[in-house]
Short mmCIF file of C-alpha atoms in Angstrom, two decimals:
data_model
loop_
_atom_site.label_atom_id
_atom_site.label_comp_id
_atom_site.label_asym_id
_atom_site.label_seq_id
_atom_site.Cartn_x
_atom_site.Cartn_y
_atom_site.Cartn_z
CA MET A 263 106.38 88.65 76.38
CA SER A 264 103.78 86.10 75.28
CA THR A 265 106.53 83.74 74.15
CA LEU A 266 108.18 83.91 77.58
CA ALA A 267 104.88 83.24 79.34
CA GLU A 268 104.23 80.17 77.17
CA GLN A 269 107.76 78.89 77.78
CA LEU A 270 107.32 79.26 81.54
CA LYS A 271 103.99 77.46 81.54
CA SER A 272 105.37 74.64 79.39
CA ARG A 273 108.61 74.14 81.32
CA PHE A 274 107.36 74.48 84.89
CA ALA A 275 103.79 73.25 84.47
CA GLU A 276 102.13 73.52 87.89
CA LEU A 277 105.15 75.04 89.64
CA LEU A 278 104.38 78.54 88.40
CA ALA A 279 101.35 80.80 88.18
CA VAL A 280 102.08 83.12 85.26
CA GLN A 281 100.25 86.33 84.42
CA GLU A 282 100.85 89.18 81.97
CA ASP A 283 99.82 92.71 82.84
CA ARG A 284 100.91 96.20 81.75
CA GLY A 285 103.65 94.87 79.53
CA GLU A 286 105.22 92.74 82.27
CA THR A 287 105.35 89.01 82.86
CA THR A 288 104.99 87.94 86.49
CA ALA A 289 105.45 84.40 87.77
CA GLU A 290 104.50 83.30 91.27
CA VAL A 291 106.42 80.42 92.84
CA ALA A 292 105.74 78.48 96.05
CA ALA A 293 108.47 78.69 98.69
CA GLY A 294 109.15 74.97 98.36
CA ASN A 295 109.99 75.37 94.63
CA TRP A 296 111.73 78.74 94.89
CA LEU A 297 115.33 77.50 94.60
CA GLU A 298 114.57 74.89 91.95
CA VAL A 299 112.78 77.34 89.66
CA CYS A 300 115.34 80.13 90.12
CA ALA A 301 118.26 77.80 89.38
CA ALA A 302 116.53 76.68 86.18
CA LEU A 303 115.74 80.23 85.13
CA ARG A 304 119.37 81.16 85.43
CA GLY A 305 121.04 78.00 84.14
CA GLU A 306 118.85 76.81 81.29
CA GLU A 307 119.62 78.29 77.89
CA ALA A 308 115.95 78.76 77.03
CA PHE A 309 115.67 81.36 79.84
CA ALA A 310 119.24 82.47 80.71
CA PHE A 311 118.33 85.08 83.32
CA GLU A 312 121.90 85.91 84.20
CA GLN A 313 121.27 89.00 86.29
CA LEU A 314 119.21 89.59 89.42
CA VAL A 315 118.36 93.26 88.98
CA ASP A 316 116.57 93.67 92.28
CA LEU A 317 115.01 91.78 95.15
CA CYS A 318 112.69 93.34 97.71
CA GLY A 319 110.11 92.46 100.33
CA VAL A 320 106.41 93.29 100.14
CA ASP A 321 103.79 93.42 102.89
CA TYR A 322 100.34 92.85 101.38
CA ALA A 323 98.39 93.59 104.57
CA ALA A 324 95.55 96.00 103.78
CA TYR A 325 96.58 95.77 100.11
CA GLY A 326 94.63 98.24 97.98
CA GLU A 327 93.39 100.27 100.93
CA GLY A 328 94.02 103.99 101.13
CA GLU A 329 92.94 107.14 102.92
CA TRP A 330 92.39 109.13 99.74
CA ALA A 331 88.71 109.55 98.93
CA THR A 332 88.90 109.15 95.17
CA GLY A 333 85.40 107.86 94.47
CA GLU A 334 83.95 111.33 93.93
CA THR A 335 87.02 113.07 92.62
CA SER A 336 86.33 115.80 90.08
CA SER A 337 88.05 118.78 88.60
CA SER A 338 86.92 120.88 91.56
CA GLY A 339 89.34 119.27 93.99
CA TYR A 340 90.00 116.23 96.10
CA SER A 341 89.74 115.12 99.71
CA ARG A 342 91.32 112.73 102.14
CA GLY A 343 89.57 110.83 104.89
CA VAL A 344 90.59 111.27 108.48
CA THR A 345 89.62 107.76 109.57
CA GLU A 346 92.39 105.22 109.99
CA ARG A 347 92.10 103.02 106.91
CA ALA A 348 95.48 103.02 105.27
CA THR A 349 98.84 101.43 105.82
CA GLY A 350 100.95 102.34 108.79
CA ARG A 351 97.93 102.47 111.11
CA ARG A 352 98.48 99.52 113.41
CA ALA A 353 94.94 99.01 114.71
CA ALA A 354 93.38 99.57 111.29
CA VAL A 355 95.65 97.11 109.53
CA VAL A 356 95.09 94.38 112.09
CA ARG A 357 91.36 94.92 111.94
CA ARG A 358 91.13 94.78 108.14
CA TYR A 359 93.54 91.89 107.65
CA GLY A 360 91.30 88.85 107.89
CA GLU A 361 91.71 85.09 107.97
CA ALA A 362 91.09 84.86 104.24
CA ASP A 363 94.41 86.60 103.68
CA ARG A 364 96.42 84.39 106.02
CA ASN A 365 99.81 83.25 104.70
CA ARG A 366 99.56 85.67 101.79
CA ARG A 367 100.96 88.69 103.59
CA PHE A 368 104.74 88.70 103.09
CA ALA A 369 106.43 88.06 99.77
CA ALA A 370 109.88 88.26 98.25
CA VAL A 371 109.85 89.76 94.76
CA CYS A 372 112.79 89.73 92.40
CA HIS A 373 113.34 91.19 88.93
CA LEU A 374 115.41 89.18 86.49
CA LEU A 375 117.15 90.20 83.28
CA SER A 376 118.33 88.01 80.43
CA TYR A 377 121.02 89.60 78.30
CA HIS A 378 120.97 86.70 75.88
CA HIS A 379 117.24 86.94 75.12
CA ASN A 380 116.83 90.65 75.96
CA ARG A 381 113.83 90.21 78.24
CA ARG A 382 112.80 90.60 81.85
CA LEU A 383 110.78 88.62 84.38
CA ARG A 384 109.18 89.48 87.71
CA LEU A 385 109.25 86.57 90.15
CA ARG A 386 107.30 86.44 93.42
CA CYS A 387 107.35 84.04 96.33
CA PHE A 388 104.98 84.27 99.32
CA ALA A 389 106.24 83.17 102.72
CA PRO A 390 104.08 80.27 103.91
CA ASP A 391 103.79 81.59 107.49
CA ASP A 392 102.83 85.17 108.34
CA ASP A 393 103.99 84.88 111.95
CA LEU A 394 107.51 83.86 110.90
CA PRO A 395 107.96 84.57 107.16
CA VAL A 396 110.72 82.36 105.79
CA VAL A 397 111.80 81.85 102.18
CA PRO A 398 114.98 80.21 100.82
CA SER A 399 117.94 82.49 100.08
CA LEU A 400 118.95 83.05 96.46
CA VAL A 401 122.57 83.91 97.22
CA GLY A 402 123.63 80.50 95.89
CA VAL A 403 121.92 81.26 92.57
CA TRP A 404 122.69 84.96 92.21
CA ALA A 405 125.47 86.21 94.50
CA GLY A 406 124.07 89.74 94.14
CA ALA A 407 121.06 88.76 96.25
CA ASP A 408 123.18 89.07 99.41
CA TRP A 409 122.53 92.68 100.41
CA TYR A 410 119.07 92.74 98.83
CA GLU A 411 117.96 89.93 101.13
CA ARG A 412 119.53 91.65 104.12
CA GLU A 413 117.51 94.76 103.29
CA ALA A 414 114.27 92.78 103.00
CA PHE A 415 115.05 91.08 106.32
CA ASP A 416 115.78 94.40 108.01
CA LEU A 417 112.73 96.29 106.75
CA TYR A 418 110.13 93.51 106.53
CA GLY A 419 111.38 90.76 108.83
CA ILE A 420 111.49 88.15 106.06
CA VAL A 421 114.02 85.44 106.98
CA PHE A 422 116.04 84.09 104.07
CA GLU A 423 117.00 80.56 105.00
CA GLY A 424 120.55 79.69 103.98
CA HIS A 425 121.79 83.28 103.76
CA PRO A 426 125.49 83.41 104.79
CA ASP A 427 125.25 86.64 106.84
CA LEU A 428 121.63 87.61 107.52
CA ARG A 429 121.71 90.73 109.71
CA ARG A 430 120.33 94.25 109.60
CA ILE A 431 121.79 96.58 107.01
CA LEU A 432 119.89 99.91 107.24
CA THR A 433 118.53 100.36 110.76
CA ASP A 434 120.54 101.11 113.87
CA TYR A 435 122.10 98.55 116.18
CA GLY A 436 119.50 97.20 118.60
CA PHE A 437 116.57 98.44 116.48
CA ILE A 438 113.30 96.79 117.44
CA GLY A 439 110.79 95.79 114.79
CA HIS A 440 110.71 96.12 111.03
CA PRO A 441 109.81 99.63 109.81
CA PHE A 442 108.28 98.75 106.42
CA ARG A 443 105.67 96.41 107.84
CA LYS A 444 102.20 97.85 107.49
CA ASP A 445 101.49 97.46 111.20
CA PHE A 446 104.63 99.36 112.25
CA PRO A 447 103.59 102.76 113.68
CA LEU A 448 104.41 105.75 111.47
CA ILE A 449 105.99 107.57 114.41
CA GLY A 450 108.22 104.60 115.26
CA GLN A 451 108.76 102.91 118.60
CA VAL A 452 111.58 104.89 120.16
CA GLU A 453 113.58 108.05 119.53
CA MET A 454 117.17 108.92 120.32
CA ARG A 455 118.90 112.05 121.48
CA TYR A 456 122.29 113.09 122.74
CA ASP A 457 122.48 113.28 126.55
CA PRO A 458 125.19 115.81 127.56
CA GLU A 459 125.24 114.52 131.15
CA ARG A 460 125.92 110.93 130.06
CA GLY A 461 128.03 112.00 127.12
CA ARG A 462 126.35 109.59 124.73
CA VAL A 463 123.26 108.95 122.65
CA VAL A 464 120.30 107.59 124.64
CA TYR A 465 117.04 105.99 123.55
CA GLN A 466 113.64 106.91 124.98
CA PRO A 467 109.95 106.35 124.16
CA VAL A 468 108.91 108.33 121.10
CA SER A 469 107.31 111.69 121.87
CA ILE A 470 105.93 112.50 118.43
CA GLU A 471 102.17 112.90 118.36
CA ALA A 472 100.47 110.54 115.92
CA ARG A 473 98.11 112.27 113.54
CA VAL A 474 96.54 111.91 110.14
CA LEU A 475 98.06 114.35 107.68
CA VAL A 476 95.23 115.87 105.70
CA PRO A 477 96.40 118.20 102.92
CA ARG A 478 94.92 121.66 103.08
CA VAL A 479 94.07 123.26 99.76
CA ILE A 480 93.84 127.05 99.83
CA ARG A 481 92.09 128.53 96.83
CA ARG A 482 92.41 132.24 96.21
CA ASP A 483 89.85 132.98 93.52
CA HIS A 484 86.50 134.76 93.72
CA ARG A 485 84.51 131.54 94.22
CA TYR A 486 86.01 130.97 97.65
CA LEU A 487 86.43 134.52 98.97
CA VAL A 488 83.92 135.64 101.62
CA GLU A 489 83.20 139.34 101.68
CA ALA A 490 83.47 141.06 105.04
CA PRO A 491 80.17 142.53 106.31
CA ARG A 492 79.84 146.24 105.54
CA GLY A 493 79.31 148.48 108.57
CA ASP A 494 77.06 151.55 108.86
CA GLY A 495 80.01 153.88 108.48
CA ASP A 496 81.32 152.28 105.30
CA ALA A 497 81.17 154.46 102.26
#
């Protein structure tokens, strides 16, 4: 792993930001150098990353935030807050996502494998514009990126410039929005049902009530049982 990191730093100099953590090597590339670096990682014998194992999108809005109250966790149990702090809460995400995080929200992340050197690499590229996230397509470097990029476009709204057939792959025809974005409501935008009078499926505003799901822990031991008051006629 250390050898790979040193090779990356030596070959690409200021084009990559390389870090090693938890047994993995991660390299971050600017969108303008994305194609150049990926082509070199595949074609040069020193790296020879022949296979693109996976490519996905990531939304870093409210990164690290959660509803679980873990600061005071002990063996006696755990709790979850009911205030809107975590992902999927539109107002909360917009409120907590500040100007300091601008243009560091959407990223394309791919995992590469080199059969020749028997090693792996995680490569990340942030889209330079949060309002319209665009990164170059890797289909010309690894043909297997085709459907992966379509999935990232469908779920996150990341546009892969140069993709030969960039269209939705998982959601329904006419779907509005991108369901894996952190500001997309958990209950969705619309719901569909079959209308027997029209003889077809129709769409309508979603009727599910939004709520925070707080797990309820029921303990049935003597510490949590409350004895019923004893009446005058009890023996």
